[in-house]
Coordinates of C-alpha atoms in Angstrom, one line a residue:
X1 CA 147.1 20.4 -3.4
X2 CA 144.5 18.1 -5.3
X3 CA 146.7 19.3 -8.5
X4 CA 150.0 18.4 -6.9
X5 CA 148.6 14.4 -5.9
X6 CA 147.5 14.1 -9.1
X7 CA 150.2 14.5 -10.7
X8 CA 152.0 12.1 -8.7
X9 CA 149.3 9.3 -9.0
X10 CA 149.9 10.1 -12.8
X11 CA 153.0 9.6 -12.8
X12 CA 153.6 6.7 -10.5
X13 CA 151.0 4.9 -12.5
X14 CA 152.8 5.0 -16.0
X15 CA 155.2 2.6 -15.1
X16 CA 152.7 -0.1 -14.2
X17 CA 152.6 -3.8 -15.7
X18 CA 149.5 -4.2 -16.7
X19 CA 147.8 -7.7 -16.2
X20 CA 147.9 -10.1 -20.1
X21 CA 145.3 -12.9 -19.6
X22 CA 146.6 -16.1 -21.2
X23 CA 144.0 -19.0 -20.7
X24 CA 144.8 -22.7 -21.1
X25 CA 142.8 -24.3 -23.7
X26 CA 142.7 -27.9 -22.8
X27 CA 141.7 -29.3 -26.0
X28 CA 145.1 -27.2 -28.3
X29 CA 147.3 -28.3 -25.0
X30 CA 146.2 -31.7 -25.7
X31 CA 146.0 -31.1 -29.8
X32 CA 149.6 -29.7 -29.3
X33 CA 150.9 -32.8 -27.3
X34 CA 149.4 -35.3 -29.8
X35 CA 151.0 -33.8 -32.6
X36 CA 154.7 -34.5 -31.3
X37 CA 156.5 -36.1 -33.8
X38 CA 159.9 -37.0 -34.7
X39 CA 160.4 -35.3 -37.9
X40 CA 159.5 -32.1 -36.3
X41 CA 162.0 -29.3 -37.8
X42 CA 162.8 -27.6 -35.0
X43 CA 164.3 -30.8 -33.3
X44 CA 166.5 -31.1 -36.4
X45 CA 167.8 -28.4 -35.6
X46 CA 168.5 -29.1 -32.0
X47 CA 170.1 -32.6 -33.0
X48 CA 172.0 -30.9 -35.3
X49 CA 173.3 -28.3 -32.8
X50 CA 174.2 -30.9 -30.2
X51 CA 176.0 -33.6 -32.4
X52 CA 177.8 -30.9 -34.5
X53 CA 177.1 -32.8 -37.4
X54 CA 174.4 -31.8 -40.1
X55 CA 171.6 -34.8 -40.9
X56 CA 171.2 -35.1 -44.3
X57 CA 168.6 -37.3 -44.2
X58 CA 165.5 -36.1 -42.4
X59 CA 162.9 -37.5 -40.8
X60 CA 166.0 -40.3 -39.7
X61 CA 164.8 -43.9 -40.2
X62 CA 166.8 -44.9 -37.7
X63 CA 167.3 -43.4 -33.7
X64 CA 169.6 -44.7 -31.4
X65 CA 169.9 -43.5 -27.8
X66 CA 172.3 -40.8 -27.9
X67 CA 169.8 -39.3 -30.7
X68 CA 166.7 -40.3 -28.6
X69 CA 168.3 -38.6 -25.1
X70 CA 168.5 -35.2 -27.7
X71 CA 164.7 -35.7 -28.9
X72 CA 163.9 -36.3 -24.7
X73 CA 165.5 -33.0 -23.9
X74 CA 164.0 -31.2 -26.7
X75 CA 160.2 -33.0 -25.7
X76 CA 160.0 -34.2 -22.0
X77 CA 157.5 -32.3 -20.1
X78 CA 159.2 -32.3 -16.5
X79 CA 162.1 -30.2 -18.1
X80 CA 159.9 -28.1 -19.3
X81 CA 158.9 -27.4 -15.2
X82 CA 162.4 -27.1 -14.3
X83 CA 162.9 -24.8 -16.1
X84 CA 159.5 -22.7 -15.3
X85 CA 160.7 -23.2 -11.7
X86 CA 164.0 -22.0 -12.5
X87 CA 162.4 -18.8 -14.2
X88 CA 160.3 -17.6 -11.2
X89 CA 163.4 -18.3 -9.3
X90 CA 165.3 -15.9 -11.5
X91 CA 162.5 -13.4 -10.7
X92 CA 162.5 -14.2 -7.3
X93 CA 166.3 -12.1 -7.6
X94 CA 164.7 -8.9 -8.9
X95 CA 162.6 -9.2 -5.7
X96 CA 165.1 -9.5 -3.7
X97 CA 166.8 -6.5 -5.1
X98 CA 164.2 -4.5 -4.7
X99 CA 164.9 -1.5 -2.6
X100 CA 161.6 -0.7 0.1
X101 CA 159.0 2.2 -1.8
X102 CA 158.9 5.5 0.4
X103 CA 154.8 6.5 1.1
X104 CA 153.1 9.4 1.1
X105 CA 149.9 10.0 3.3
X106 CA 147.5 12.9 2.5
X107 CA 145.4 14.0 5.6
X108 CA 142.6 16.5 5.3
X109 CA 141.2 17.7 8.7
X110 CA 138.2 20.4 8.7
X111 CA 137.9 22.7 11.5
X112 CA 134.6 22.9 13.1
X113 CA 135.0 26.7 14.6
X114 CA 137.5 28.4 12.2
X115 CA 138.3 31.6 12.0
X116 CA 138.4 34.1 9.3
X117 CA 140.7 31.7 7.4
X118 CA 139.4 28.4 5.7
X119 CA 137.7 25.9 7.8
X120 CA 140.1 23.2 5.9
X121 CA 143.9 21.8 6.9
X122 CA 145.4 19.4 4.7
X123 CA 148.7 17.5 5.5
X124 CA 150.8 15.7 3.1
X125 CA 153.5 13.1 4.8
X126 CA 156.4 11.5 3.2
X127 CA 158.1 8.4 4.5
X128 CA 161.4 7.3 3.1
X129 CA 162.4 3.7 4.8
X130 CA 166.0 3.3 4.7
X131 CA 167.1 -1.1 5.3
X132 CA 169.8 -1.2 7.8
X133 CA 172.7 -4.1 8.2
X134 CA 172.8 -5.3 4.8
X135 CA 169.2 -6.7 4.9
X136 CA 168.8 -6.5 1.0
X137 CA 172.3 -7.8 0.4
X138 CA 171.6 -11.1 2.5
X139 CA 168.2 -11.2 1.0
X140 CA 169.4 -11.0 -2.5
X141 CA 172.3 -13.4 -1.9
X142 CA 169.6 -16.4 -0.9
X143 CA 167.6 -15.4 -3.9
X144 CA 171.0 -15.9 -6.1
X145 CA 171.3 -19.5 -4.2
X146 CA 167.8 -20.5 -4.5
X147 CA 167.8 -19.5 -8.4
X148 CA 171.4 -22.0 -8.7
X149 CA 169.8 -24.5 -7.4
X150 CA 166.8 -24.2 -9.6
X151 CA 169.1 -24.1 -12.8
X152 CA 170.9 -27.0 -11.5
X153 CA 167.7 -29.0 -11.1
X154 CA 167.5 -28.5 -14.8
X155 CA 170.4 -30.7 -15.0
X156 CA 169.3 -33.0 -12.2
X157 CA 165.7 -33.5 -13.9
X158 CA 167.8 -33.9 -17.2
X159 CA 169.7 -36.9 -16.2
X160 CA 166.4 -38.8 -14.1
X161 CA 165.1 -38.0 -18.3
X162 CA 168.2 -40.0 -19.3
X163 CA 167.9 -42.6 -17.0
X164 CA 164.9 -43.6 -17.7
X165 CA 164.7 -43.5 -21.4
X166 CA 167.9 -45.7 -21.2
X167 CA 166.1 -48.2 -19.0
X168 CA 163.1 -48.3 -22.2
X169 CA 165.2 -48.9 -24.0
X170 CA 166.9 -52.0 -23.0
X171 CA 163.4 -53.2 -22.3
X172 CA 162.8 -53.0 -25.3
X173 CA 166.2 -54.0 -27.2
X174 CA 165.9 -57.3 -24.6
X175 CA 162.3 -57.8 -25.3
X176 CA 162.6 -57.8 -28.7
X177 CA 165.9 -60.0 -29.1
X178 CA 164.3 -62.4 -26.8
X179 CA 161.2 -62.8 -28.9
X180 CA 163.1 -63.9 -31.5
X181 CA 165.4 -66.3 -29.7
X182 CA 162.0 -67.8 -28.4
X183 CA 160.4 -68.0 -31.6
X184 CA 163.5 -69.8 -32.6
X185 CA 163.0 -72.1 -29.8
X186 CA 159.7 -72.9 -30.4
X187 CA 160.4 -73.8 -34.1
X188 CA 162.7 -76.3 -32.5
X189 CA 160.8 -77.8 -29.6
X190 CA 157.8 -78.1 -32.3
X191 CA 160.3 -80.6 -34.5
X192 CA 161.2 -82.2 -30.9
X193 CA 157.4 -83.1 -29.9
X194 CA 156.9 -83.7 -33.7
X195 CA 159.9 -86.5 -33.8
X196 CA 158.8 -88.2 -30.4
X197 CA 155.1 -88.5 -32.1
X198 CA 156.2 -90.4 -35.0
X199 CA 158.3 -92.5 -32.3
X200 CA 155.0 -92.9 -30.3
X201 CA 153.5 -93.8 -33.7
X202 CA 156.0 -96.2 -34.4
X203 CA 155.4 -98.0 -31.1
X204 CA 159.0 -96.4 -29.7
X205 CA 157.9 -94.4 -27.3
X206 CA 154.6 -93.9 -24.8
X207 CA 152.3 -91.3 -24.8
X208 CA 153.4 -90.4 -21.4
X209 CA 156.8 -89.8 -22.9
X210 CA 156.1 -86.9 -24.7
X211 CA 154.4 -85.0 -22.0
X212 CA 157.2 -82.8 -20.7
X213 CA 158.3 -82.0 -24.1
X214 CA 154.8 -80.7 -25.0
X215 CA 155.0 -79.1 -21.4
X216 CA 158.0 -77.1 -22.3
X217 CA 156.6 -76.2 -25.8
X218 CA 153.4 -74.7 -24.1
X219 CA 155.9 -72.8 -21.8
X220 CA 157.8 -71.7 -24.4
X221 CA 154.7 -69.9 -26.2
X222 CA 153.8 -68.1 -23.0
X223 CA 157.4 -66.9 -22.6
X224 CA 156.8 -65.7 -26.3
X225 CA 153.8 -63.9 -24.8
X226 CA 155.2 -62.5 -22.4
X227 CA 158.3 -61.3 -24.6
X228 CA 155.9 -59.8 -27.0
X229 CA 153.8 -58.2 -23.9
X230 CA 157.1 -55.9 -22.6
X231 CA 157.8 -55.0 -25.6
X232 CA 155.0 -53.4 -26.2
X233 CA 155.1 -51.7 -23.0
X234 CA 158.4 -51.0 -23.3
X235 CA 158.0 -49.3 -26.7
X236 CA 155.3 -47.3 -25.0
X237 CA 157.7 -46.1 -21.8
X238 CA 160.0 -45.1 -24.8
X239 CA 157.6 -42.9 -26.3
X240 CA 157.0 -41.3 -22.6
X241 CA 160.4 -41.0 -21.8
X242 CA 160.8 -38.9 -24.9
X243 CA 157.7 -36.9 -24.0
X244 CA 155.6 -38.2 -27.3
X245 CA 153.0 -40.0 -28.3
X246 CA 153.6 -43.8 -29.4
X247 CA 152.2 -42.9 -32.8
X248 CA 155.7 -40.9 -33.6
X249 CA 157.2 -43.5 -33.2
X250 CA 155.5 -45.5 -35.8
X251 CA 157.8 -46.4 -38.8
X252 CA 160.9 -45.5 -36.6
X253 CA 163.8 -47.8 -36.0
X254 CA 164.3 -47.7 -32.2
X255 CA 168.2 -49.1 -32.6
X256 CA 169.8 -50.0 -28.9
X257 CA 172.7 -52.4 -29.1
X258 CA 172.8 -55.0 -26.4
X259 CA 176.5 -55.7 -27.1
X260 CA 177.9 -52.7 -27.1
X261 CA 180.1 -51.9 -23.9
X262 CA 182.7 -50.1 -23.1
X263 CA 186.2 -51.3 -23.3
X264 CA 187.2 -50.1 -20.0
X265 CA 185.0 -48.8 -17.2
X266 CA 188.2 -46.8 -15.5
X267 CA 185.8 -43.6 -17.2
X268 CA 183.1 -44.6 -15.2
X269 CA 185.3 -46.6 -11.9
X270 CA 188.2 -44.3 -11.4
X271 CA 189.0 -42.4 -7.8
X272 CA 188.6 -39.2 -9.9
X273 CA 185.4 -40.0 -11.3
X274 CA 184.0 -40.8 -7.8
X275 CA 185.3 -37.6 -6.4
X276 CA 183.8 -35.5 -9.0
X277 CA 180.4 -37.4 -8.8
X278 CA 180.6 -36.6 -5.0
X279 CA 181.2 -33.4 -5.6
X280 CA 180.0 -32.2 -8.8
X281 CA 176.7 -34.2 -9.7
X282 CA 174.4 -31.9 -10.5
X283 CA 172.1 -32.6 -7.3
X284 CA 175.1 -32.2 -4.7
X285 CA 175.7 -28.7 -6.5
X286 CA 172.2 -28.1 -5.9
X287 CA 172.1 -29.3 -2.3
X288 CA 175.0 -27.0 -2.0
X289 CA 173.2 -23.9 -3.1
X290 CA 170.0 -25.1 -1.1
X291 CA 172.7 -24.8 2.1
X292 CA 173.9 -21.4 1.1
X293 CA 170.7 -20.2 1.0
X294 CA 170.2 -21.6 4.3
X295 CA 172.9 -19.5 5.3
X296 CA 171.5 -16.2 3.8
X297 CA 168.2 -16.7 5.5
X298 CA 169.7 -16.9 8.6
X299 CA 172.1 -14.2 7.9
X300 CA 169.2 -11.9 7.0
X301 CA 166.8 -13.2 10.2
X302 CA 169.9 -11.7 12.5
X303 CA 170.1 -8.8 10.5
X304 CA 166.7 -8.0 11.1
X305 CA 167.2 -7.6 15.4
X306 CA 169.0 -4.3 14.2
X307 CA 165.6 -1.7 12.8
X308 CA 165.7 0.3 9.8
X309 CA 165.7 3.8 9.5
X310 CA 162.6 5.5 8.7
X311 CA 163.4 9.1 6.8
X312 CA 160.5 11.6 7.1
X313 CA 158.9 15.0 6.5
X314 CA 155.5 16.8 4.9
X315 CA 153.8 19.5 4.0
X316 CA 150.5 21.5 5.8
X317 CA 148.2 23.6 5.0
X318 CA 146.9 25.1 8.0
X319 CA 144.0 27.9 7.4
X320 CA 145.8 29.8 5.3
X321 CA 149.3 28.9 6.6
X322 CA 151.9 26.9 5.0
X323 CA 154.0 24.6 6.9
X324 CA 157.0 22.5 5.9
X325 CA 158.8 20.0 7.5
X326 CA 162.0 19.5 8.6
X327 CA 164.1 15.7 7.9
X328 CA 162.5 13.9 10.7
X329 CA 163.7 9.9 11.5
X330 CA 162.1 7.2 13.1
X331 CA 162.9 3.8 13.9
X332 CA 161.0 0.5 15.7
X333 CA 162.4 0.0 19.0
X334 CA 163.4 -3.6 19.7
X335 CA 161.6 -3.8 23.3
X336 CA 159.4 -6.6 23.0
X337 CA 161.3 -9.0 20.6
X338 CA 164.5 -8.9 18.6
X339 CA 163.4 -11.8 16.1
X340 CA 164.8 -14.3 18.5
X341 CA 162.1 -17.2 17.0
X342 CA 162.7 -16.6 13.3
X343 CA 166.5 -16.5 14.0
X344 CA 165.9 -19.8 16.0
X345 CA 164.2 -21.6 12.8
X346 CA 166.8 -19.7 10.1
X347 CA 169.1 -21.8 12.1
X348 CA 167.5 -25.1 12.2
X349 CA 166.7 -25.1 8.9
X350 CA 170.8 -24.3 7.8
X351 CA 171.4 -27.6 10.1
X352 CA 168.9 -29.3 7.7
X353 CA 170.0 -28.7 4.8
X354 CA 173.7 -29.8 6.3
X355 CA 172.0 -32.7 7.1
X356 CA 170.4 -33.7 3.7
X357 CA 173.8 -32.1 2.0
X358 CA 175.5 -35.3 4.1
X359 CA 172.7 -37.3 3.1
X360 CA 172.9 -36.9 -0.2
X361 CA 176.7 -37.6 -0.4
X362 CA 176.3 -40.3 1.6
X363 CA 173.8 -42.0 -1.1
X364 CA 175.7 -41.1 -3.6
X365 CA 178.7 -43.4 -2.0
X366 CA 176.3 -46.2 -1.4
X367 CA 175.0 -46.1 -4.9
X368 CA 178.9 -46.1 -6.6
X369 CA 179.7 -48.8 -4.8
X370 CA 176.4 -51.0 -4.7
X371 CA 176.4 -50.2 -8.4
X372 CA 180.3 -51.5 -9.0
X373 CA 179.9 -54.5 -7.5
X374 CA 176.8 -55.3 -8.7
X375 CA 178.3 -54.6 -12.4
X376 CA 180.7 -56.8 -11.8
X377 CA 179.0 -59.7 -10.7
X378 CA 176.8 -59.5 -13.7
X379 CA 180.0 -59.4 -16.1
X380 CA 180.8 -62.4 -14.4
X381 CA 177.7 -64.1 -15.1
X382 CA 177.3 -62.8 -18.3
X383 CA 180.7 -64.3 -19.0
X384 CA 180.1 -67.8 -17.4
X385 CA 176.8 -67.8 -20.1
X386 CA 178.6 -67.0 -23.0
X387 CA 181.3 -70.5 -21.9
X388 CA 178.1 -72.3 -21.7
X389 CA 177.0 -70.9 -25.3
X390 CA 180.7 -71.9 -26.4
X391 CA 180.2 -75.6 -25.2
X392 CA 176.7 -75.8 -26.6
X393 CA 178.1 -74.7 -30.1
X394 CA 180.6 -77.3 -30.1
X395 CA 178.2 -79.6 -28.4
X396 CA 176.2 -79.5 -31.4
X397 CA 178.7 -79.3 -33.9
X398 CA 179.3 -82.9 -32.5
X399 CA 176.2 -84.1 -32.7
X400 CA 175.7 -83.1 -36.0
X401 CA 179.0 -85.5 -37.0
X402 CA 177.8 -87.8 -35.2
X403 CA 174.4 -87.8 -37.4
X404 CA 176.5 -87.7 -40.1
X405 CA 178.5 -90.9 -39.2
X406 CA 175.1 -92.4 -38.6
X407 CA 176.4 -92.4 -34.8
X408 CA 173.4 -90.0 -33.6
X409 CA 169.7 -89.5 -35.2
X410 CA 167.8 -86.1 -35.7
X411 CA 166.0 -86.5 -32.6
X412 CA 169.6 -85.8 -31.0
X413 CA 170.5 -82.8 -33.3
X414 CA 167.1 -81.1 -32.6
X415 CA 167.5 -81.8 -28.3
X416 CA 171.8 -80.0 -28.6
X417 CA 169.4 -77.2 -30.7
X418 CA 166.9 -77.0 -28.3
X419 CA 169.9 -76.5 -25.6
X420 CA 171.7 -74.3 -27.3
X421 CA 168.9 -71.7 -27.9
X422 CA 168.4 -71.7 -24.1
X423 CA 171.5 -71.2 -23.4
X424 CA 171.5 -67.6 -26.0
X425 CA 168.5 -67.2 -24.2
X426 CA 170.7 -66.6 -21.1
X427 CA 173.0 -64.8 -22.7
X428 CA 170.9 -62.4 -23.4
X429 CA 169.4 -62.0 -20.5
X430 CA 173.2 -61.9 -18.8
X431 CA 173.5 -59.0 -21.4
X432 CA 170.3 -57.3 -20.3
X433 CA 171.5 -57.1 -16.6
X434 CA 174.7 -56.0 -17.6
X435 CA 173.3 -53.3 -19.5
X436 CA 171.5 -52.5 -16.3
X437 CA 173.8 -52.5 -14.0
X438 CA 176.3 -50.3 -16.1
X439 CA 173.0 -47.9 -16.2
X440 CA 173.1 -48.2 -12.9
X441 CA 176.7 -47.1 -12.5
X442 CA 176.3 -44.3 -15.4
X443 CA 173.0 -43.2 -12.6
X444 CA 175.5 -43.0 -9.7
X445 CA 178.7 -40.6 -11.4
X446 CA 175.9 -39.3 -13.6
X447 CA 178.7 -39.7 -16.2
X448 CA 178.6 -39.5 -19.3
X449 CA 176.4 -36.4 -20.3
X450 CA 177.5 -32.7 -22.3
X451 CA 177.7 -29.8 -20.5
X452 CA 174.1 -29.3 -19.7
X453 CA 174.5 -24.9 -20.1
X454 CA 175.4 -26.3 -23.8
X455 CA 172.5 -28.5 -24.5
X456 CA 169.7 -25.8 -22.4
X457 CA 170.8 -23.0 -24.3
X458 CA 170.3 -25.0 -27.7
X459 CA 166.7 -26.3 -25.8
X460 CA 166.0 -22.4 -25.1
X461 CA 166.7 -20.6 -28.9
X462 CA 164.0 -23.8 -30.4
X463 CA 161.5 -23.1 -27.1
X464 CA 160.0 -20.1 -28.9
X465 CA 158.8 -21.6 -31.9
X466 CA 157.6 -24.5 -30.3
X467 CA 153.7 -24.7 -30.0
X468 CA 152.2 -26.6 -26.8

């Protein structure tokens, strides 16, 4: 008998998985992390795969967003948990599919007054649990949902990634254009205060005169300040949107072209376009799954009022005699409960997810249409700056006749100059809220983005040869 169980411990120990220590190092995480870069080969070949065009020159000089949203997806950290979450989702299926393990009890008894045969009896049980009313089916179908809904977080995470690098980026772009226009406006308001001091000079004007023009040169150099301070942080939410340090992004051309829009927003406005992103976004898919899930759980709670089957026999040794048994069955009788409570909570938490699957959409109708109108109020701004900027131009173009006909001084070109860098300073900030609010409407349709299977599978075949 001792033979016989160890040969089955022997054997059902062979297939075990044996335990594989992998400790986190904090100081190579961190090593690994600093030494991001964008010249890194392995991205190359990831751009390369998702723009199905070959870069011939490499490290690129210059990266605009499309690029940058490619070097995100290859680098940002929280994909890099979606997709852990989505693994142990997958794993959570083989779990699910996992058929009950019969047991096996051994039992040695000695007999205190034996007879002539040995004092010993030893009992060996077998117990084969069979799952009744397609308990493993249900279970396996809410593992299926869960893992869908894990995978289409990926894509979920992918486009918050997206979102928010684009938002850095016209930070930045506006930041950066607006430094300049100020520093052009300063140049001028310095030959303003500079002409009405040679007037005061001259006797022409008061001291008190020149006051508010000094006041709005002072103002002017803080709004420089300020300019220059978001772009810096800007450039640095670039850098994290990416999932990089800001030093890999020294030397690089961060390119994001304020006045590019589309010619048409019927890609992002149309009634198909608002039924697929009500339908289709990646996070109403996964609100979907979430539901059917839902619906598993509670199909396996009732499933479980019915018992399974428990198959059974064994082997004695009794003094000298042995004894086998016959195919035995036992079940556990339903008397006391038949999983009334966890059916009870399987179903309130299907009419939660129903609820936040409603929610959801319901958002996502709110957002399309706070987003539309708020796009085009800002093209109507932006529109009613660039008239301004149009009269301003011609404005000065005047003037500067009229200086030339001896009809207007300097003092009069340098104030239409002054005017019309504040109005391209409005311009541009009419083309930053545009920008903004078309984000915004990109956000809501979660339009336009490749086929995220596409860009994950490139993501996965570079993951392997990435270090931390």
């Amino acid at each position: 008998m001792s033979h016989r169980l160890s040969t089955i411990l022997l054997c059902l120990l062979t297939g075990c998985v044996r335990f594989q220590p992998q400790p986190l190092s904090p100081a190579e995480t961190s090593a690994g992390l600093e030494s991001r870069s964008l010249d890194n080969p392995g991205l190359k070949v990831f751009l390369e795969k998702n723009l199905n065009r070959e870069l011939s020159t490499w490290p690129a000089a210059k990266w605009g967003f499309e690029m940058l949203t490619l070097a995100a997806f290859y680098y940002q950290p929280s994909l890099d948990v979606a997709r852990a979450v989505w693994a142990e989702a997958r794993a959570g299926i083989v779990t699910a599919g996992a058929r009950p393990n019969p047991s096996v009890g051994f039992s040695p008894q000695y007999v205190f007054n034996p007879g002539p045969d040995p004092a010993w009896v030893q009992t060996l049980n077998l117990d084969w649990p069979i799952e009744t009313a397609g308990k493993r089916g249900a279970r396996g179908a809410q593992a299926r949902h869960l893992s869908e809904s894990a995978r289409l977080d990926i894509a979920a995470t992918a486009w918050q990634v997206r979102s928010q690098l684009r938002s850095s980026l016209i930070d930045f772009a506006s930041a950066t254009r607006r430094e300049a226009l100020l520093r052009k406006q300063i140049a001028v308001q310095e030959q303003v205060v500079a002409a009405l001091e040679q007037r005061r000079d001259a006797g022409a004007l008061a001291s008190s005169e020149i006051t508010p023009a000094r006041l709005l040169l002072q103002k002017a150099r803080m709004d420089l300040s300020e300019a220059q301070r978001q772009q810096a942080e800007a450039h640095a939410r670039v850098a994290e949107a990416i999932g990089v340090p800001m030093s890999a992004l020294n030397g690089v051309e961060v390119a994001f072209d304020l006045t590019a829009l589309p010619a048409d927003l019927d890609h992002l406005t149309s009634s198909e376009v608002r039924r697929q992103a009500l339908q289709g976004r990646a996070d109403v898919l996964a609100a979907l799954s979430d539901y059917a899930a839902s619906e598993s759980a509670l199909q396996l709670e009732i499933a479980k009022q019915y018992p399974d089957v428990h198959l059974n026999t064994g082997y004695e040794y009794d003094q000298g005699l042995q004894k086998w048994g016959t195919l035995g069955f036992g079940v556990d009788l339903p008397l006391m409960n038949r999983n009334e409570g966890p059916i009870a909570q399987a179903e309130a938490r299907r009419k939660q997810a129903a609820a936040r699957f409603e929610a959801l959409q319901a958002k996502v109708i709110a957002d399309i249409d706070r987003s539309l109108v708020v796009y085009q109020v800002a093209a109507r701004s932006r529109a009613g700056a660039e008239a301004l900027l149009a009269t301003q131009r011609k404005q000065q173009e005047s003037v500067e006749q009229q200086l030339k006909a001896g009809a207007a001084d300097r003092l009069d070109v340098l104030t239409s100059q002054l005017e019309l860098a504040t109005s391209e300073l409005a311009v541009e900030d009419g083309q930053t809220k545009l920008h903004q609010a078309l984000g915004a409407l990109e956000d809501a349709v979660q339009r336009p983005l490749k086929a995220w299977p596409d860009l994950e599978q490139g993501r996965a075949a570079q993951a392997k040869q990435e270090k931390p």
